[in-house]
mmCIF file of C-alpha atoms in Angstrom:
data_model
loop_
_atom_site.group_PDB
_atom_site.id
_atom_site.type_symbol
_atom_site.label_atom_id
_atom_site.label_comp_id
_atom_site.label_asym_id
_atom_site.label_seq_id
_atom_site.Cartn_x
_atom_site.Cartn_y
_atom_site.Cartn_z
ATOM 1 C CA UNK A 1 287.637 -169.388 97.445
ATOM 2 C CA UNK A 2 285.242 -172.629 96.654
ATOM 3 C CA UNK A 3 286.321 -175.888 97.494
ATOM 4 C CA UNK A 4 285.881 -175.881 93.317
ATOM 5 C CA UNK A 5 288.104 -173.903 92.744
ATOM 6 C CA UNK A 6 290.310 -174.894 94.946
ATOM 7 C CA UNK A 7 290.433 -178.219 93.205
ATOM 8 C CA UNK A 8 291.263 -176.558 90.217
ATOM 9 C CA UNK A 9 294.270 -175.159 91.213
ATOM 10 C CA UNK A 10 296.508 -177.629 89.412
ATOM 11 C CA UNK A 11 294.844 -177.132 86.489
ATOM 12 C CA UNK A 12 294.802 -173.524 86.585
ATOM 13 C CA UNK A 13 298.641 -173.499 87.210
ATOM 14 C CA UNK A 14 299.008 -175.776 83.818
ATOM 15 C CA UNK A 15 297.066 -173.445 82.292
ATOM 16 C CA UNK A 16 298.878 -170.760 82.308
ATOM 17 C CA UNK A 17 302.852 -170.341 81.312
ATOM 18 C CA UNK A 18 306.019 -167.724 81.135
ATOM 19 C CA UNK A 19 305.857 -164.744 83.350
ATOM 20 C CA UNK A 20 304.037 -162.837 83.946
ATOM 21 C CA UNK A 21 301.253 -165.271 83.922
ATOM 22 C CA UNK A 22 299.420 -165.890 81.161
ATOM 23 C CA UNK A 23 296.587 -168.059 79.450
ATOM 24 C CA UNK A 24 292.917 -169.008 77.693
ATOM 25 C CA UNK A 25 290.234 -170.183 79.655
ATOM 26 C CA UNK A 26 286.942 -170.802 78.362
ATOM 27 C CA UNK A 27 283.320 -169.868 79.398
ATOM 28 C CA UNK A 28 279.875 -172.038 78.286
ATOM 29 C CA UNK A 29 276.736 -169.963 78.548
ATOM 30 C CA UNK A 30 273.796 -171.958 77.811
ATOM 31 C CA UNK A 31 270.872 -169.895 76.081
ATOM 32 C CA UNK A 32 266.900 -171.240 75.715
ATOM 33 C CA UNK A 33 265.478 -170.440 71.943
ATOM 34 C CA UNK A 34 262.385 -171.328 70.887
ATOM 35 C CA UNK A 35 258.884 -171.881 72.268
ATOM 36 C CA UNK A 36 256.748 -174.752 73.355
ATOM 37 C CA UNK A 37 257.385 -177.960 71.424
ATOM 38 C CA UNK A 38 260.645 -176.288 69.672
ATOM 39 C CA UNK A 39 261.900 -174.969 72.712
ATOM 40 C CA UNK A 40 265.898 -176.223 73.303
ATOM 41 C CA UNK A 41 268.813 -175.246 75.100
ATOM 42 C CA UNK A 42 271.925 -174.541 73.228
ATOM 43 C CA UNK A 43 275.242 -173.905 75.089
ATOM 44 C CA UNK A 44 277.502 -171.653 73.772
ATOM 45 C CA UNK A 45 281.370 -171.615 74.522
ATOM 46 C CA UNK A 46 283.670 -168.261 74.426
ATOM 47 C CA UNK A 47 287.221 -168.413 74.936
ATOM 48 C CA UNK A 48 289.328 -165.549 77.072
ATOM 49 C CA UNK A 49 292.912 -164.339 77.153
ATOM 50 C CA UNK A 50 293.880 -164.028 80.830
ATOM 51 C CA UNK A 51 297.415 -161.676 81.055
ATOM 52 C CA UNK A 52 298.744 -160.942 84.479
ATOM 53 C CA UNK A 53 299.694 -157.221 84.583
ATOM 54 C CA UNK A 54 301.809 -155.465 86.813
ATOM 55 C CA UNK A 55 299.713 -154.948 90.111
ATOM 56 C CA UNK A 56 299.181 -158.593 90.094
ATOM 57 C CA UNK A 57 295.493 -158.273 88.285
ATOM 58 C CA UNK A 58 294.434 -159.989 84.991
ATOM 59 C CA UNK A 59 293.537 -158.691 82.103
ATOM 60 C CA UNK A 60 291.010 -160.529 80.382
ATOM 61 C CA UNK A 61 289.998 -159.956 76.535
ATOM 62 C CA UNK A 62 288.021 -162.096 73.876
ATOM 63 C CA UNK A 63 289.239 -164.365 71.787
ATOM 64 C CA UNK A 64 288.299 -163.748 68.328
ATOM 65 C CA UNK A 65 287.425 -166.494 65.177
ATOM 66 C CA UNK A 66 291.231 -165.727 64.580
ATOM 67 C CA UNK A 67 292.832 -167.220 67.465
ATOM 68 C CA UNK A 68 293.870 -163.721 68.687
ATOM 69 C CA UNK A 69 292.844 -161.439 72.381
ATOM 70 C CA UNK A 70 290.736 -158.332 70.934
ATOM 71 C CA UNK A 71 288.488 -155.895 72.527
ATOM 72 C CA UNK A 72 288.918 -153.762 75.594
ATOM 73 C CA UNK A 73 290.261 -155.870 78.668
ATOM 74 C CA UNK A 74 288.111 -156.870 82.062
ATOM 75 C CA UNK A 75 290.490 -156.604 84.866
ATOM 76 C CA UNK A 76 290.199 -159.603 87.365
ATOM 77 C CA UNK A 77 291.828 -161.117 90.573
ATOM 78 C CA UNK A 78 293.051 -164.981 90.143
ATOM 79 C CA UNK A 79 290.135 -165.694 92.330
ATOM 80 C CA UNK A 80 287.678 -164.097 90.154
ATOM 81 C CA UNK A 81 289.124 -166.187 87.310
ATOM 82 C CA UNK A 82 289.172 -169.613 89.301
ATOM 83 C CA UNK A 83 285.285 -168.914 90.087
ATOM 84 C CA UNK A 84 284.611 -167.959 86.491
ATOM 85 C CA UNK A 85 286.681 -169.295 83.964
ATOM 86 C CA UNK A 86 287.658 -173.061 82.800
ATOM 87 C CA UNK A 87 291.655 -173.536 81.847
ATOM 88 C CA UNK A 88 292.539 -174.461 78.102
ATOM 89 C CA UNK A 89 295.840 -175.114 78.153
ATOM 90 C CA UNK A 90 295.597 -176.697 74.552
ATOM 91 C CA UNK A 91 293.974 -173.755 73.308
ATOM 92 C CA UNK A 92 296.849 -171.662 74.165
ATOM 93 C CA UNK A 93 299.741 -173.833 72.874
ATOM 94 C CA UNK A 94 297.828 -174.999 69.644
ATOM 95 C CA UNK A 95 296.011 -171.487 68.694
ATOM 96 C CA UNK A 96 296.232 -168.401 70.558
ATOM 97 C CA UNK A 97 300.334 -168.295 71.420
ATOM 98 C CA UNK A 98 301.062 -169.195 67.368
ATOM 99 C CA UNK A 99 298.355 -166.384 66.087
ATOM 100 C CA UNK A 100 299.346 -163.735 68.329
ATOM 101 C CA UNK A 101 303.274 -164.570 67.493
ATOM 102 C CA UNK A 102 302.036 -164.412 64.117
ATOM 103 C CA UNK A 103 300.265 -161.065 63.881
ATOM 104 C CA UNK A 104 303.441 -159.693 66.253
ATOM 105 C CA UNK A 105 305.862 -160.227 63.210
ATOM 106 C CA UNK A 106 303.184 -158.436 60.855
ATOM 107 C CA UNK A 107 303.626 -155.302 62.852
ATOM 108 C CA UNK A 108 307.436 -155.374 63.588
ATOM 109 C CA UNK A 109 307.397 -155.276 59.735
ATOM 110 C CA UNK A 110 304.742 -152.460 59.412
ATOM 111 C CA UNK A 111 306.947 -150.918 62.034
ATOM 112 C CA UNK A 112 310.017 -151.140 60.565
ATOM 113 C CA UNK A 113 309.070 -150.099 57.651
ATOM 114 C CA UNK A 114 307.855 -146.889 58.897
ATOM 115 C CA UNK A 115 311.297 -146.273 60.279
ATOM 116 C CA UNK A 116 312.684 -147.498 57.027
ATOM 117 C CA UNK A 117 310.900 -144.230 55.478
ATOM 118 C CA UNK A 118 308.791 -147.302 53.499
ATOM 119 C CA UNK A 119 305.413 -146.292 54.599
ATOM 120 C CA UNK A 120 303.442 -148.188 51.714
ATOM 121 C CA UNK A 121 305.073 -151.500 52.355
ATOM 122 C CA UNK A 122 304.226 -150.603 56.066
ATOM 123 C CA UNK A 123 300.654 -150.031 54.904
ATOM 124 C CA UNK A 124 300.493 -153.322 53.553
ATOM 125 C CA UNK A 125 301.939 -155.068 57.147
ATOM 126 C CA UNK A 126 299.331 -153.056 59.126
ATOM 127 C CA UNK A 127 296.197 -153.792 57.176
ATOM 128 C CA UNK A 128 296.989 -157.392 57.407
ATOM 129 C CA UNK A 129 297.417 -157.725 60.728
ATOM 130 C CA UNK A 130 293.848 -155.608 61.091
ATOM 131 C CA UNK A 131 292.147 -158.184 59.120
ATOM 132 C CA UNK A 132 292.736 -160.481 61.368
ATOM 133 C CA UNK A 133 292.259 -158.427 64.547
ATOM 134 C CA UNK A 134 290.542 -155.366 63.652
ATOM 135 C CA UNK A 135 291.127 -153.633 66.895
ATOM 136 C CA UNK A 136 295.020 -154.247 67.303
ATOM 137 C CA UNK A 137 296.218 -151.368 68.787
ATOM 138 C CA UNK A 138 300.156 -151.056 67.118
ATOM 139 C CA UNK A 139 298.483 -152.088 63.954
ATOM 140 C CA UNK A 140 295.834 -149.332 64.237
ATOM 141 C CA UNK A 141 298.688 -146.814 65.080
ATOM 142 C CA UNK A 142 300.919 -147.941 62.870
ATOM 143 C CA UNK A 143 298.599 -147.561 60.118
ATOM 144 C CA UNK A 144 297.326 -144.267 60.436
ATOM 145 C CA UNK A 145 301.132 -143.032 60.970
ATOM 146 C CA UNK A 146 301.927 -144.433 57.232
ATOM 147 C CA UNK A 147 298.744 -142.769 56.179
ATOM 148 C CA UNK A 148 300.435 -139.735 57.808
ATOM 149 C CA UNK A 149 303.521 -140.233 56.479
ATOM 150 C CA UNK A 150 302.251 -140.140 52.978
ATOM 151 C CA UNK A 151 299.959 -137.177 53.906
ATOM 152 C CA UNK A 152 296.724 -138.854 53.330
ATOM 153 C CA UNK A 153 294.934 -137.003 55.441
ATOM 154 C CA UNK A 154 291.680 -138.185 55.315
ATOM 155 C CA UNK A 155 292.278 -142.142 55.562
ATOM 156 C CA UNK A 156 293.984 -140.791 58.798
ATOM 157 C CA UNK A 157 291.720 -138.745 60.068
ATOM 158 C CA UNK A 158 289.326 -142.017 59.786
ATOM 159 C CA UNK A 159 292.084 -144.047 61.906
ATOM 160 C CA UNK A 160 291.803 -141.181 64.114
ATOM 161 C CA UNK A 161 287.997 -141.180 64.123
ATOM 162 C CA UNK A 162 288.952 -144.908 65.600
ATOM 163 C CA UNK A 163 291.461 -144.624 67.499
ATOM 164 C CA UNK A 164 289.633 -141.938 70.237
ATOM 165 C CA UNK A 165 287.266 -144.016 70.781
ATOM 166 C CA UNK A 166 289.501 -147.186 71.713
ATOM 167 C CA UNK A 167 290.270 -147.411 75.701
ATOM 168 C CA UNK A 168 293.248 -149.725 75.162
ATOM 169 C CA UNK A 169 294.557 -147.296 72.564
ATOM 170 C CA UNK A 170 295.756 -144.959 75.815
ATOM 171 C CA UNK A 171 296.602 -147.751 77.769
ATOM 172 C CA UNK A 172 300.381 -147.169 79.529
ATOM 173 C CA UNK A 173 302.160 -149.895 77.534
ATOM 174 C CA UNK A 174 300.749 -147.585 74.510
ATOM 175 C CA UNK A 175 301.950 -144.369 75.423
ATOM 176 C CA UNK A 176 305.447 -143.034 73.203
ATOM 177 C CA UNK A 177 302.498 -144.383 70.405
ATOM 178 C CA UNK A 178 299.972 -142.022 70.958
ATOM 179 C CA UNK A 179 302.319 -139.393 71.943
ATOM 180 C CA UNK A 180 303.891 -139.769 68.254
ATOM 181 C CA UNK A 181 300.587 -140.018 66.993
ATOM 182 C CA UNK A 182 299.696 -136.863 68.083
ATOM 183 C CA UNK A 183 302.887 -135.198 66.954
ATOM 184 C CA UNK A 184 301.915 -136.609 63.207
ATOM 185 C CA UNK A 185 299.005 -134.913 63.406
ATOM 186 C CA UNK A 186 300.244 -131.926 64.627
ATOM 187 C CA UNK A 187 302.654 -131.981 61.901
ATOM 188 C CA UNK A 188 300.288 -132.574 59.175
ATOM 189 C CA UNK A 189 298.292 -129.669 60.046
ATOM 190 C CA UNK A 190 295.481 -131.728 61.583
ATOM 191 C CA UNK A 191 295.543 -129.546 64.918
ATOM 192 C CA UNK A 192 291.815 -129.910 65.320
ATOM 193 C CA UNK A 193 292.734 -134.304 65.485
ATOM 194 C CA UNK A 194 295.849 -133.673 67.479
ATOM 195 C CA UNK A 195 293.906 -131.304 70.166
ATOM 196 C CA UNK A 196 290.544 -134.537 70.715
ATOM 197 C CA UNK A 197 293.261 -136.493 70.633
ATOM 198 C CA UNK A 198 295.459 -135.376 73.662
ATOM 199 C CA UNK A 199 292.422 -134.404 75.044
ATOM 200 C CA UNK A 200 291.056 -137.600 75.605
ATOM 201 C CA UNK A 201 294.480 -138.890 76.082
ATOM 202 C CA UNK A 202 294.705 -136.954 79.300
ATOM 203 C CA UNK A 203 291.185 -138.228 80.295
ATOM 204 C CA UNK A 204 292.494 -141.571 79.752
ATOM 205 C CA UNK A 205 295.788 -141.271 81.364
ATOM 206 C CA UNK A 206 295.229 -138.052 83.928
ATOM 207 C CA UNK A 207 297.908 -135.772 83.829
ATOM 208 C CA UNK A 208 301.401 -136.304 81.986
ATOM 209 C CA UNK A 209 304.231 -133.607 81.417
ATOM 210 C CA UNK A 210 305.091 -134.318 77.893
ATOM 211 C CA UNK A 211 301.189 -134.622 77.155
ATOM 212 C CA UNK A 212 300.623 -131.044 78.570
ATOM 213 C CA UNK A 213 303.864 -129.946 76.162
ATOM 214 C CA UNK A 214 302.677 -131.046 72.937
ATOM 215 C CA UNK A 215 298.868 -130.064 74.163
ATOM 216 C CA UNK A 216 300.727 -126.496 74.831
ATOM 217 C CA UNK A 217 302.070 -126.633 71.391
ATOM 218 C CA UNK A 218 299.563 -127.179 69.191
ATOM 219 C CA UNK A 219 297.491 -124.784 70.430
ATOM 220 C CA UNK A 220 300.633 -122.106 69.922
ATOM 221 C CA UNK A 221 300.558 -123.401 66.445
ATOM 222 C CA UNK A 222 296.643 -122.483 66.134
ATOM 223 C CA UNK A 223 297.564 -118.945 68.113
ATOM 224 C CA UNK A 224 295.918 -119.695 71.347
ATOM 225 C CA UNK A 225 298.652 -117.806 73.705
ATOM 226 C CA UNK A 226 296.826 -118.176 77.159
ATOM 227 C CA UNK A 227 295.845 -121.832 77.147
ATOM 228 C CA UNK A 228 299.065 -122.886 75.389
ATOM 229 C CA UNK A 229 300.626 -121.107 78.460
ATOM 230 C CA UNK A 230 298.458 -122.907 80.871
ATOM 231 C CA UNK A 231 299.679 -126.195 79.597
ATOM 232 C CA UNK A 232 303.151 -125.167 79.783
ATOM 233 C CA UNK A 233 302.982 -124.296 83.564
ATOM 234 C CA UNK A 234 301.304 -127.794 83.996
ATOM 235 C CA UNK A 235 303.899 -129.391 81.898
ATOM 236 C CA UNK A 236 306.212 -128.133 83.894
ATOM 237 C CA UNK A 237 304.563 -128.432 87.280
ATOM 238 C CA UNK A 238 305.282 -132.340 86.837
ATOM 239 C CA UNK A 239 308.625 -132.028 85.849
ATOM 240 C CA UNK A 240 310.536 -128.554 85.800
ATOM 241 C CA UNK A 241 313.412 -130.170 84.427
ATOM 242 C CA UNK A 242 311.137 -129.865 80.662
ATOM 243 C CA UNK A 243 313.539 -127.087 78.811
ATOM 244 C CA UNK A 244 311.559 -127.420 75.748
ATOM 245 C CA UNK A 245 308.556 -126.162 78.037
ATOM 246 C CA UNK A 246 310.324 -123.405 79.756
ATOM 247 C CA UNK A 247 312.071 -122.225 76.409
ATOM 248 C CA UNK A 248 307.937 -121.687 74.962
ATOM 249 C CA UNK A 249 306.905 -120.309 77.855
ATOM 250 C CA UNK A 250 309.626 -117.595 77.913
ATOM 251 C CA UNK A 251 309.078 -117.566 74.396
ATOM 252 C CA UNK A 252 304.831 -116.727 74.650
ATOM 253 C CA UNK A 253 305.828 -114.507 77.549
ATOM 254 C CA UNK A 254 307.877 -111.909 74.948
ATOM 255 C CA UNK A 255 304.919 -112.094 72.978
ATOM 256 C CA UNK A 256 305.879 -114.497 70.015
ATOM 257 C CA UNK A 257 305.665 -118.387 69.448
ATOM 258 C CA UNK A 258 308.862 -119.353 68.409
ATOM 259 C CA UNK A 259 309.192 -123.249 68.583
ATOM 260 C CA UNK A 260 312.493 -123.866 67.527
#
């Protein structure tokens, strides 16, 4: 570490709070536009959301014009941060901490809401929170499962469309959400979604026994026999404990798909 950065230690500790750590630091960039006698140098400042996860790395997302982390993360030592980053403890206190507490209680609406059987109102909770962070990750679930709920298929099918192709969708933290997900989808008769969807949840994730089940029985719902049976012996690979595994695969093996 720099003799810089070791001098900012202090500073760094102020700037960040609770455990695990967290905090905003900033970053100027300066940029040259123009030519000859126009030519200038503008600096330009983005602000970071630094969150210490479990194996002691940060994760490190934008700040958006809404006071609030978005984006996929960067994962980065506190070194990496000391050499990078400048602390802004104010920025955290004054902005960030009350517009992420903000857009929290949105969701825990939306959310119970959904379990309230209210999916409308819950509609209403999710899209607000998305306008101000358009990539939150509950609020992007949580939406397309009232969508779901009220079987409008195609407005989820487009919150599927989004939600594949967000990393931090299949993050672990995320996981009994896109496993439910899934199950929605199966459920409305969307097997093609549900399939992409575990799909590239197992790319995401690597291999997970209640991933390979409901993999195993949507494609028993679309009449695939042999693969669905290859998941099963996956599923229960990882965990042979899985009796709603073993009870399909004796099931597929008398020649009939009976999921009850």
């Amino acid at each position: 570490m720099s003799s810089a950065c070791k001098a900012d230690v202090s500073a760094m500790a102020c700037a960040f709070t609770e455990k695990p750590m967290r905090g905003v630091f900033s970053l100027e960039q300066a940029a040259v536009i123009g030519h000859g006698t126009t030519k200038r140098t503008t600096v330009s400042v983005q602000y970071f959301y630094a969150l210490e996860e479990d194996d002691g790395r940060f994760s490190v997302r934008l700040v958006n014009d809404k006071h609030l982390p978005t984006g996929d993360a960067e994962y980065l030592t506190l070194e990496e941060i000391l050499e990078r980053y400048n602390p802004e403890p104010g920025m955290y206190h004054e902005k960030v901490f009350p517009a992420m507490r903000e857009i929290a209680k949105m969701v825990a609406r939306g959310e119970r809401h959904l379990t309230n059987g209210e999916p409308y109102s819950a509609e209403m909770e999710f899209l607000a929170a998305l306008k101000l962070d358009e990539d939150h990750v509950r609020a992007t679930f949580g939406l397309g499962l009232a969508y779901l709920a009220r079987q409008q298929t195609e407005k989820a099918d487009k919150v599927f469309q989004k939600l594949v192709k967000m990393r931090a969708a299949f993050e672990e933290e995320h996981k009994h959400m896109f496993n439910t997900f899934g199950i929605q989808l199966r459920k409305n008769g969307m097997y093609p979604q549900a399939l992409k969807f575990y799909a590239r949840a197992q790319q995401l994730c690597g291999a997970d026994d209640h991933l390979m089940f409901n993999m195993a029985r949507c494609l028993c719902e679309v009449g695939d026999a042999e693969n669905s049976c290859k998941y099963l012996h996956k599923a229960l690979e990882l965990n042979p404990g899985l009796t709603e595994a073993s009870r399909l695969l004796r099931s597929l093996e008398k020649g009939s798909c009976n999921l009850a």
